[in-house]
Short mmCIF file of C-alpha atoms in Angstrom, two decimals:
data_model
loop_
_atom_site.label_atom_id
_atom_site.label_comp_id
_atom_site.label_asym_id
_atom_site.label_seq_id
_atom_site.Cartn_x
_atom_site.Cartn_y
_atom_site.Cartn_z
CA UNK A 3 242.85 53.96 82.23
CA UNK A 4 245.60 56.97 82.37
CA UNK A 5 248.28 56.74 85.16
CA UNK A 6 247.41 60.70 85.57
CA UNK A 7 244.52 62.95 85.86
CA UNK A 8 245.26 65.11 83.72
CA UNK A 9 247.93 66.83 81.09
CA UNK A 10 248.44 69.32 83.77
CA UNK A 11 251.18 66.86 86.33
CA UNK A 12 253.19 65.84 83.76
CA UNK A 13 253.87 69.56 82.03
CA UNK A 14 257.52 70.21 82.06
CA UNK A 15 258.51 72.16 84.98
CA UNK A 16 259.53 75.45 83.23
CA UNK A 17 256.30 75.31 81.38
CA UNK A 18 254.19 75.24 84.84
CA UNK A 19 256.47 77.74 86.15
CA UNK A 20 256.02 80.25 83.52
CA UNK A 21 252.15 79.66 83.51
CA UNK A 22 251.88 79.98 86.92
CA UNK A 23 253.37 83.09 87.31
CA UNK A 24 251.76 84.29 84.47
CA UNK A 25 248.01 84.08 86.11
CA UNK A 26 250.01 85.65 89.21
CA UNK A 27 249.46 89.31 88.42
CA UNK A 28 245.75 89.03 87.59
CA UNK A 29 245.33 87.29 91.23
CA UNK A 30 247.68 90.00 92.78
CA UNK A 31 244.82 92.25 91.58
CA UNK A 32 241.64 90.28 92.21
CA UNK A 33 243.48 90.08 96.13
CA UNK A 34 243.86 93.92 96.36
CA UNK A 35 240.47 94.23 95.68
CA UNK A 36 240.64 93.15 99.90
CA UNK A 37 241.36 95.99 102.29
CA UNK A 38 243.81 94.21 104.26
CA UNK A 39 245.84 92.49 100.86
CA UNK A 40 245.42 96.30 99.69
CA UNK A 41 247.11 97.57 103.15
CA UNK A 42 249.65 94.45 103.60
CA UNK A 43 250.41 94.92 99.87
CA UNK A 44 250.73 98.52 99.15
CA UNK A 45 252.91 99.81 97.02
CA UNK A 46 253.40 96.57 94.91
CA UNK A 47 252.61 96.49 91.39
CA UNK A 48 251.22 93.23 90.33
CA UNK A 49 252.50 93.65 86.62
CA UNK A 50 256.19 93.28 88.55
CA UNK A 51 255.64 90.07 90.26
CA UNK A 52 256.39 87.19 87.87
CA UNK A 53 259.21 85.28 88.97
CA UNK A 54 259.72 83.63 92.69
CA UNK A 55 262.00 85.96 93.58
CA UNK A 56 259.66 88.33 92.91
CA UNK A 57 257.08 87.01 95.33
CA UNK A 58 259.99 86.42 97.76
CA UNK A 59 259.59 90.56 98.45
CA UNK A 60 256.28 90.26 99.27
CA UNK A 61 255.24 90.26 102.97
CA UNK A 62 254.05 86.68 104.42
CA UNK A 63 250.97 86.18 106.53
CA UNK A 64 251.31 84.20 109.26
CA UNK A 65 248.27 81.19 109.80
CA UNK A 66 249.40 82.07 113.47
CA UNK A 67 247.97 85.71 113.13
CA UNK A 68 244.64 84.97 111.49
CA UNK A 69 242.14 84.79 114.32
CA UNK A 70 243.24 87.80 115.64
CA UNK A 71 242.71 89.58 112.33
CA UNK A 72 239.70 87.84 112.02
CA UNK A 73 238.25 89.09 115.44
CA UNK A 74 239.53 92.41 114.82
CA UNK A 75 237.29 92.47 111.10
CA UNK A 76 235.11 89.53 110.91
CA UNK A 77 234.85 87.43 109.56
CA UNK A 78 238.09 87.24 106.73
CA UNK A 79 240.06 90.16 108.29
CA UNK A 80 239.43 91.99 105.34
CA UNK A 81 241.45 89.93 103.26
CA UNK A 82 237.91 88.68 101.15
CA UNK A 83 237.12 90.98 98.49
CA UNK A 84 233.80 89.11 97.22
CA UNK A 85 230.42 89.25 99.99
CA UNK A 86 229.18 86.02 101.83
CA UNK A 87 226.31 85.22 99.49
CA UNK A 88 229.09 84.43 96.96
CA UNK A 89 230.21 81.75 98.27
CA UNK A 90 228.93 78.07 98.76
CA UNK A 91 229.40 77.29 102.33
CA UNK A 92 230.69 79.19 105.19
CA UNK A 93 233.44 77.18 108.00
CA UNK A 94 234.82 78.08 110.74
CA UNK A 95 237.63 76.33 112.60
CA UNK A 96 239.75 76.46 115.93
CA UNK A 97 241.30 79.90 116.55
CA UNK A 98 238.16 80.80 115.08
CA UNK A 99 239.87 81.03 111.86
CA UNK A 100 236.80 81.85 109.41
CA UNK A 101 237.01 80.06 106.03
CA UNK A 102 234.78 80.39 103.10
CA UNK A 103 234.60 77.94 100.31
CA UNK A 104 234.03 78.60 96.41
CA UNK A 105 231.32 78.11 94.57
CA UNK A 106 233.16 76.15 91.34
CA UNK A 107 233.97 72.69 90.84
CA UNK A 108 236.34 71.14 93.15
CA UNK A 109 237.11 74.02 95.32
CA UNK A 110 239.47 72.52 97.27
CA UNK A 111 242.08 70.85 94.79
CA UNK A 112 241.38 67.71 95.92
CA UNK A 113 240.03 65.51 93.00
CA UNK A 114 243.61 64.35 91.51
CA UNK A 115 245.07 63.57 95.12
CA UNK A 116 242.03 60.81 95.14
CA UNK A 117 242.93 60.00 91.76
CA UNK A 118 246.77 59.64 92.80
CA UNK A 119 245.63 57.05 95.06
CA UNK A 120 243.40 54.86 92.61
CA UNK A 121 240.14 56.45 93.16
CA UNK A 122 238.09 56.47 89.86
CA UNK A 123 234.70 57.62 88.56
CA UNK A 124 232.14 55.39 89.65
CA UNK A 125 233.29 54.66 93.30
CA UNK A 126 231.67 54.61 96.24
CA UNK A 127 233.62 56.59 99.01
CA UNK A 128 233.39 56.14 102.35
CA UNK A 129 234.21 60.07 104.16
CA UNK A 130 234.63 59.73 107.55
CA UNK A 131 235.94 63.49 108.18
CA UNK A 132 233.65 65.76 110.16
CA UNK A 133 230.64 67.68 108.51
CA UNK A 134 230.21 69.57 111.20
CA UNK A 135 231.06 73.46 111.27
CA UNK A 136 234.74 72.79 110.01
CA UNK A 137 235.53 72.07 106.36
CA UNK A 138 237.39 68.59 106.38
CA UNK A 139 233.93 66.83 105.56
CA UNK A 140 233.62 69.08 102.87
CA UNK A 141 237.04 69.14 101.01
CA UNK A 142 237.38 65.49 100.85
CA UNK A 143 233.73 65.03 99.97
CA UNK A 144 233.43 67.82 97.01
CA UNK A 145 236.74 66.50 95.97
CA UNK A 146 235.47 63.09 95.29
CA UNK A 147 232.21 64.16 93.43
CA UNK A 148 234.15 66.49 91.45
CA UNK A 149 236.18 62.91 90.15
CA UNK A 150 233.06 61.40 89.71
CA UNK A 151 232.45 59.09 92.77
CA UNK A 152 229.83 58.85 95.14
CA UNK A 153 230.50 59.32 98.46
CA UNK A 154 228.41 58.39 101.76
CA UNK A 155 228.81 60.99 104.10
CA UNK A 156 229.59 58.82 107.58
CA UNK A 157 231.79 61.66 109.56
CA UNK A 158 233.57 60.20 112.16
CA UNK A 159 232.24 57.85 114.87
CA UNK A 160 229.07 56.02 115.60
CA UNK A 161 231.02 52.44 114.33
CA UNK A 162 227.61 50.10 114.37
CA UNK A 163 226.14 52.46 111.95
CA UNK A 164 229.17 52.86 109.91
CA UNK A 165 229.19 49.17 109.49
CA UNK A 166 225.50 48.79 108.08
CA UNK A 167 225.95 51.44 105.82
CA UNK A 168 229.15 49.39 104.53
CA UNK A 169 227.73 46.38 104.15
CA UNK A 170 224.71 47.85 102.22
CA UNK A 171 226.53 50.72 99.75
CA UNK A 172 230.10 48.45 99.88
CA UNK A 173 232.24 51.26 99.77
CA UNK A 174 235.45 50.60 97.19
CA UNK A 175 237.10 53.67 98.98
CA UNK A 176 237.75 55.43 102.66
CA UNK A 177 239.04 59.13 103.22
CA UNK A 178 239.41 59.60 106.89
CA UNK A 179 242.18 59.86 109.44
CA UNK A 180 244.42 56.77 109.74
CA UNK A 181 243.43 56.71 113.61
CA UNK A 182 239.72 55.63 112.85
CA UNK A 183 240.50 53.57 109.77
CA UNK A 184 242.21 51.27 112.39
CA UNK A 185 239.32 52.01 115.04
CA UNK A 186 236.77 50.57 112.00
CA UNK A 187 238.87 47.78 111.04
CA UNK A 188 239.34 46.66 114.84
CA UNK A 189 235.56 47.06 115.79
CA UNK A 190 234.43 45.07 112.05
CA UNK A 191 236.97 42.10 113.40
CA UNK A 192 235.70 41.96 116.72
CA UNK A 193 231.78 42.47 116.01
CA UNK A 194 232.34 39.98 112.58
CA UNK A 195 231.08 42.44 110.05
CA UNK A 196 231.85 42.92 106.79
CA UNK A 197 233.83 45.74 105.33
CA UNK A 198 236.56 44.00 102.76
CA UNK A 199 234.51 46.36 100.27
CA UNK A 200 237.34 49.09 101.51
CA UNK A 201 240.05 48.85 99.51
CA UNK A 202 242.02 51.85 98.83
CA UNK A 203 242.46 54.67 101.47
CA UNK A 204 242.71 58.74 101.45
CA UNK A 205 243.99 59.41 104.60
CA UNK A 206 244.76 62.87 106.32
CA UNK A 207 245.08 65.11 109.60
CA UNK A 208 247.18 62.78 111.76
CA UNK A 209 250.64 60.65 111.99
CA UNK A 210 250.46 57.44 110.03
CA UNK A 211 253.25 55.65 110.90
CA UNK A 212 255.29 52.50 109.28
CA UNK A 213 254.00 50.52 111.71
CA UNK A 214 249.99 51.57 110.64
CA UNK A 215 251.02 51.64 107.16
CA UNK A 216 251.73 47.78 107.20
CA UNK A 217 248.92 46.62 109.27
CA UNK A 218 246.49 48.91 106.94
CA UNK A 219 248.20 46.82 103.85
CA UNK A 220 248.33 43.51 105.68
CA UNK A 221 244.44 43.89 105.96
CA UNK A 222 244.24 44.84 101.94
CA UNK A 223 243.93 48.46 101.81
CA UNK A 224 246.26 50.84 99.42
CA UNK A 225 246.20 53.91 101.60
CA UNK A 226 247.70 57.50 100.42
CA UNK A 227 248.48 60.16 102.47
CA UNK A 228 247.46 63.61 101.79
CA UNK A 229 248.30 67.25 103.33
CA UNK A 230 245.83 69.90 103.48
CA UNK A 231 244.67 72.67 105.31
CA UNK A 232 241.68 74.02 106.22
CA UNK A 233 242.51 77.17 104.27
CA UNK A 234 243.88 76.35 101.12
CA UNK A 235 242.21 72.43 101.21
CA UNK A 236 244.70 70.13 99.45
CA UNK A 237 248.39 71.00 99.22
CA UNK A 238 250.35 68.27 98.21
CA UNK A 239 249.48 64.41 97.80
CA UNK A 240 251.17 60.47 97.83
CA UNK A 241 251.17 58.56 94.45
CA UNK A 242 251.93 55.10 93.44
CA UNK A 243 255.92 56.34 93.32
CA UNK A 244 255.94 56.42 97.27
CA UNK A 245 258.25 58.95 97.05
CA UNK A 246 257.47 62.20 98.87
CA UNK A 247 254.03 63.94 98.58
CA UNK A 248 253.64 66.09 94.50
CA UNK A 249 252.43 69.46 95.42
CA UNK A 250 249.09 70.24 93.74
CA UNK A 251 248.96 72.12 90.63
CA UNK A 252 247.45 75.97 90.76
CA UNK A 253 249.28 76.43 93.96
CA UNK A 254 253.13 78.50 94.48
CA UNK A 255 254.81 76.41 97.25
CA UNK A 256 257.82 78.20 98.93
CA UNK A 257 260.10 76.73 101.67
CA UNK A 258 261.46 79.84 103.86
CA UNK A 259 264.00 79.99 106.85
CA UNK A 260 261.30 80.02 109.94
CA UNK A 261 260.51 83.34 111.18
CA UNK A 262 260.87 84.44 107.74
CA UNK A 263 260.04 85.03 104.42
CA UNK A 264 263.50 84.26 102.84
CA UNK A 265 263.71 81.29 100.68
CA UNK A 266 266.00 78.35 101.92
CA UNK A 267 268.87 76.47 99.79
CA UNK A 268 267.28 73.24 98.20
CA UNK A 269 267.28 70.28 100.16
CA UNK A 270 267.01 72.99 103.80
CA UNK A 271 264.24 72.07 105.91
CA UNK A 272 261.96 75.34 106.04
CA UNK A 273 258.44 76.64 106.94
CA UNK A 274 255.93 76.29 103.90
CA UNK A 275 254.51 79.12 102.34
CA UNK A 276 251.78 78.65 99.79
CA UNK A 277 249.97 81.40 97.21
CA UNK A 278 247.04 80.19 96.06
CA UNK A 279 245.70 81.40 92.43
CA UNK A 280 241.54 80.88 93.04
CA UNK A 281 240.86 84.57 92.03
CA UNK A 282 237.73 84.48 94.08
CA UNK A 283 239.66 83.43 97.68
CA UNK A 284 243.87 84.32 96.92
CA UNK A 285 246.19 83.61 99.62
CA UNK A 286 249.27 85.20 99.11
CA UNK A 287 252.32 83.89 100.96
CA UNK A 288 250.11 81.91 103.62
CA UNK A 289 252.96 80.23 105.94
CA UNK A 290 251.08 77.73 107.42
CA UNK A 291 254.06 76.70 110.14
CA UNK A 292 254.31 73.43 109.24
CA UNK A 293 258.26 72.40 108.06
CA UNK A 294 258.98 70.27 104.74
CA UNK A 295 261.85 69.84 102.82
CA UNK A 296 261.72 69.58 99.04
CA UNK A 297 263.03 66.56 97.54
CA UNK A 298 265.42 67.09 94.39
CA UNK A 299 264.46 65.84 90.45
CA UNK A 300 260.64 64.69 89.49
CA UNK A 301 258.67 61.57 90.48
CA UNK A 302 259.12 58.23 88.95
CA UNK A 303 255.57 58.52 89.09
CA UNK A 304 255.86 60.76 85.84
CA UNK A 305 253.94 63.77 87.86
CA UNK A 306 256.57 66.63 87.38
CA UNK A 307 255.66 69.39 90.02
CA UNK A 308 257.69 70.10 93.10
CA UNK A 309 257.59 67.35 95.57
CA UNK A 310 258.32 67.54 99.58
CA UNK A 311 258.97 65.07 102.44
CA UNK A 312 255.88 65.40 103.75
CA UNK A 313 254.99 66.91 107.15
CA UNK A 314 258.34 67.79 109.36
CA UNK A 315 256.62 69.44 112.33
CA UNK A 316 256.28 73.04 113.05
CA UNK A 317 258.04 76.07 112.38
CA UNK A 318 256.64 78.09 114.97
CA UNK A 319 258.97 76.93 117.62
CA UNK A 320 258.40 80.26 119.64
CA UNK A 321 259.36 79.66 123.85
CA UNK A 322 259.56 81.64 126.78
CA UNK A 323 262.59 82.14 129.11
CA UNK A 324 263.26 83.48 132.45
CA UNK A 325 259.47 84.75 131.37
CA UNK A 326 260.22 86.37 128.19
CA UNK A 327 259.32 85.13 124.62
CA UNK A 328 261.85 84.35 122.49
CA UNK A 329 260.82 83.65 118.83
CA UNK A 330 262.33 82.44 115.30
CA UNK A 331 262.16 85.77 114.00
CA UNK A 332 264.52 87.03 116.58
CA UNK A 333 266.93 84.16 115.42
CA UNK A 334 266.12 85.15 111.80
CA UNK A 335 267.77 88.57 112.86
CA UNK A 336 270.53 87.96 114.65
CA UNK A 337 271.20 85.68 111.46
CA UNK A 338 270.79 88.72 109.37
CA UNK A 339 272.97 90.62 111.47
CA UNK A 340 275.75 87.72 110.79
CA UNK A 341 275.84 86.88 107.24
CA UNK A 342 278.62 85.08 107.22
CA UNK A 343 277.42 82.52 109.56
CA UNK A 344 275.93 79.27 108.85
CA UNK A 345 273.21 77.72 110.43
CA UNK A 346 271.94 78.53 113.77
CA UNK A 347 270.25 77.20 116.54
CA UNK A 348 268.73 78.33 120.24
CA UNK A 349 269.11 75.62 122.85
CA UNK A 350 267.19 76.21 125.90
CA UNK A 351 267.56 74.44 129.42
CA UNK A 352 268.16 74.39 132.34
CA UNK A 353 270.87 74.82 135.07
CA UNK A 354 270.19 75.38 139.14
CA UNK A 355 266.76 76.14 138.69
CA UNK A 356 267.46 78.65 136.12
CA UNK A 357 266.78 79.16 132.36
CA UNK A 358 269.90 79.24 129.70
CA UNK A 359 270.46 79.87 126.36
CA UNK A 360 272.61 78.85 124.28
CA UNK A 361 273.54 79.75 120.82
CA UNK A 362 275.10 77.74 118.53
CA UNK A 363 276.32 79.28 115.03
CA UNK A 364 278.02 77.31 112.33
CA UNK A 365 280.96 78.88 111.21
CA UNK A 366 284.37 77.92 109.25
CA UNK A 367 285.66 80.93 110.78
CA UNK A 368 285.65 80.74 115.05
CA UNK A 369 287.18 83.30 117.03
CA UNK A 370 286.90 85.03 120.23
CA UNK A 371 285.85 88.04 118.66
CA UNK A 372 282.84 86.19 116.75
CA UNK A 373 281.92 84.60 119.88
CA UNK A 374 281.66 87.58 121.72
CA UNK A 375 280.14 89.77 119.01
CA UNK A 376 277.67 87.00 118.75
CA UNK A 377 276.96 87.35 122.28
CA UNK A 378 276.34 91.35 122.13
CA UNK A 379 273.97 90.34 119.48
CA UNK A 380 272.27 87.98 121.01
CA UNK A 381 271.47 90.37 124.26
CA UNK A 382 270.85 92.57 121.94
CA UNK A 383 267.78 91.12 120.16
CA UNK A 384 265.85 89.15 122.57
CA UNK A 385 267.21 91.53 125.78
CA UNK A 386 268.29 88.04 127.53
CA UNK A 387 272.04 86.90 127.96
CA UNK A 388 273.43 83.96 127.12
CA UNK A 389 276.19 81.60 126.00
CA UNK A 390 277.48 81.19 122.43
CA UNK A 391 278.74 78.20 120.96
CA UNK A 392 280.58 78.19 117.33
CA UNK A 393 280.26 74.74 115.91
CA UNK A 394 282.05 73.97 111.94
CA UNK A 395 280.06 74.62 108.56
CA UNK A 396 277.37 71.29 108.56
CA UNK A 397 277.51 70.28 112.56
CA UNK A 398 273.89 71.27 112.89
CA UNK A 399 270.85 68.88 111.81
CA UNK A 400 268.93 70.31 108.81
CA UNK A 401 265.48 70.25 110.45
CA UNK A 402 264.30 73.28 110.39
CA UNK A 403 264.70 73.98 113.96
CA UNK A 404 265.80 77.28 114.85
CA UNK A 405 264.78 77.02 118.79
CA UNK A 406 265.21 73.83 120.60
CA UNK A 407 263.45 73.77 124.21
CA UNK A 408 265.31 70.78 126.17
CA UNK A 409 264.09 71.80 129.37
#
């Protein structure tokens, strides 16, 4: 039995690199097919855009601004080329964000994250995500019939009938949410049924802490963790290294400064961007607003693609004070505006009732002068005053947050 699923994770890095960005033009094309890729993107020849910093130029699309594009040209926001009878299924989830899922095997990437965590043709899975309306149900089930398993399809809930369809298919595997894989486990302990069948674990779409972690082992289940979206399905997976989650092949994974599109350093905590190469549904430079940091060198795991930290929280850190918004992006310029400047971060709170701000810029070069230019900038871009504080090069956490509301 292989260690991988395929000859794909364990390519040398330059050699995924330069194939990856070799299929990029074609899908550059197949996406300007779309009105809105052909408005957002005009101007850009695809023939040009093989390298990352290449695709660094291009614009991003924000998850955030999706429904309103949607509403505004249902049900993609023009940025679906092919027409609805084209697809297999149709989704829709909070926002309403409209998703459409491909017709070919495994549309959502998610076969060699089950494999990662010991899934194998033949099992029976147990898929407790929801069926209904939104796609979870369907990524994690499509991804296990695309390995080869059988899966029952529970969706979440309704415990007493979860429990006799366990003890009659004896499930080998559960994809689910941590949450109800402890809500199952508790109710089979208290009610005395069966379900030591279980015995490796997908698990997705909420915290699972260290704490959950060892009480899932204690009770003899190997559970992975796995981060998706509803957009682009799986994005990057656990393996047996334990060591960060491997980002899933066929997908470009960039880390940018939030309320950007810039590329950070290696090692910076940064929004994810991903661009997607399914010619029939591209995403290109989708910033979901979730923050990761990549983790240096390959997995001990021998799986050789980019791996990240796993889920940091979220990017869009966007607050209001004294009743205006003040957002990333305006932090993003006011960086711009200082290049010589280090990090930076917006602390909010409060004082006498009243809102402040304060700046603080890392710097191996305070002055007066910077302080005060800083300032002027400052007012400048998000037309509130406030206090600037110079701190040295390094003083600031590398999290990823540009805006910190302490109020």
């Amino acid at each position: 039995m292989t260690d991988h699923y395929d000859a794909l994770e364990t390519r040398e890095p330059g050699l995924r690199e330069a194939e990856l960005f070799s299929k990029l033009p074609d899908v550059l094309r197949k996406a300007l097919a779309a009105p809105a890729y052909a408005e957002r993107l005009k101007g850009i020849d695809p023939a040009a855009v093989t390298s990352r910093a290449a695709l660094a130029e291009l614009p991003v699309l924000r998850k955030s601004e999706l429904p309103a594009l949607h509403k505004a040209a249902p049900p993609f926001g023009g940025f679906v080329a092919g027409s609805l009878g084209s697809f297999g299924r149709l989704f829709t989830s909070p926002g309403p964000i409209f998703e459409p899922e491909p017709v070919h095997a495994d549309p959502w990437r998610g076969a060699r994250a089950l494999f990662a965590a010991g899934f194998r043709p033949g099992d029976v899975v147990l898929n407790t995500f929801s069926y209904h309306l939104t796609p979870g149900g369907f990524i994690f089930d499509a991804s296990a019939r695309a390995l080869g398993c059988a899966v029952i399809p529970a969706g979440p809930g309704n415990t007493e009938q979860q429990f006799e369809l366990i003890e009659a298919y004896r499930p080998v595997g559960y994809s689910g949410t941590p949450d109800f894989l402890k809500i199952l486990l508790d109710a089979a302990a208290n009610a005395g049924r069966d379900v030591s069948s279980i015995k490796r674990a997908l698990v997705s779409g909420a915290a699972f802490p260290k704490s959950l972690q060892d009480e899932v082992k204690a009770r003899g289940i190997d559970a992975y963790q796995a981060f998706g979206t509803a957009d682009l399905g799986m994005i990057a997976f656990e393996t047996p290294a334990r060591e960060g989650m491997v980002v899933n092949e066929d997908l470009i994974m960039e880390i940018v400064r939030p309320g950007t599109g810039d590329p950070v350093a290696p090692g910076d905590v940064g929004e994810i961007v991903v661009t997607s190469l399914d010619p029939q549904h591209p995403w290109i430079r989708l910033a979901l607003g979730d923050l990761t940091a990549a983790l240096p060198g390959t997995s001990p795991c021998g799986r050789t693609n980019m791996r990240i930290k796993g889920w940091m929280g979220r990017a869009d850190q966007t607050t209001k004070v004294k009743g205006m918004f003040v957002r990333p992006e305006q932090i993003a310029e006011i960086a711009k505006r200082h290049p010589q400047l280090g990090r930076l971060r917006l602390v909010v709170t409060r004082s006498g009732e009243s809102d402040v701000m304060t700046l603080k810029a890392e710097t191996a070069a305070a002055s007066e002068t910077l302080q005060d230019e800083l300032a002027a900038t400052l007012r400048a871009v998000t037309k509130l005053g406030g206090n600037v504080e110079l701190v040295g090069a390094g003083a600031l956490p590398n999290d990823g947050k540009v805006i910190a509301d302490e109020r």
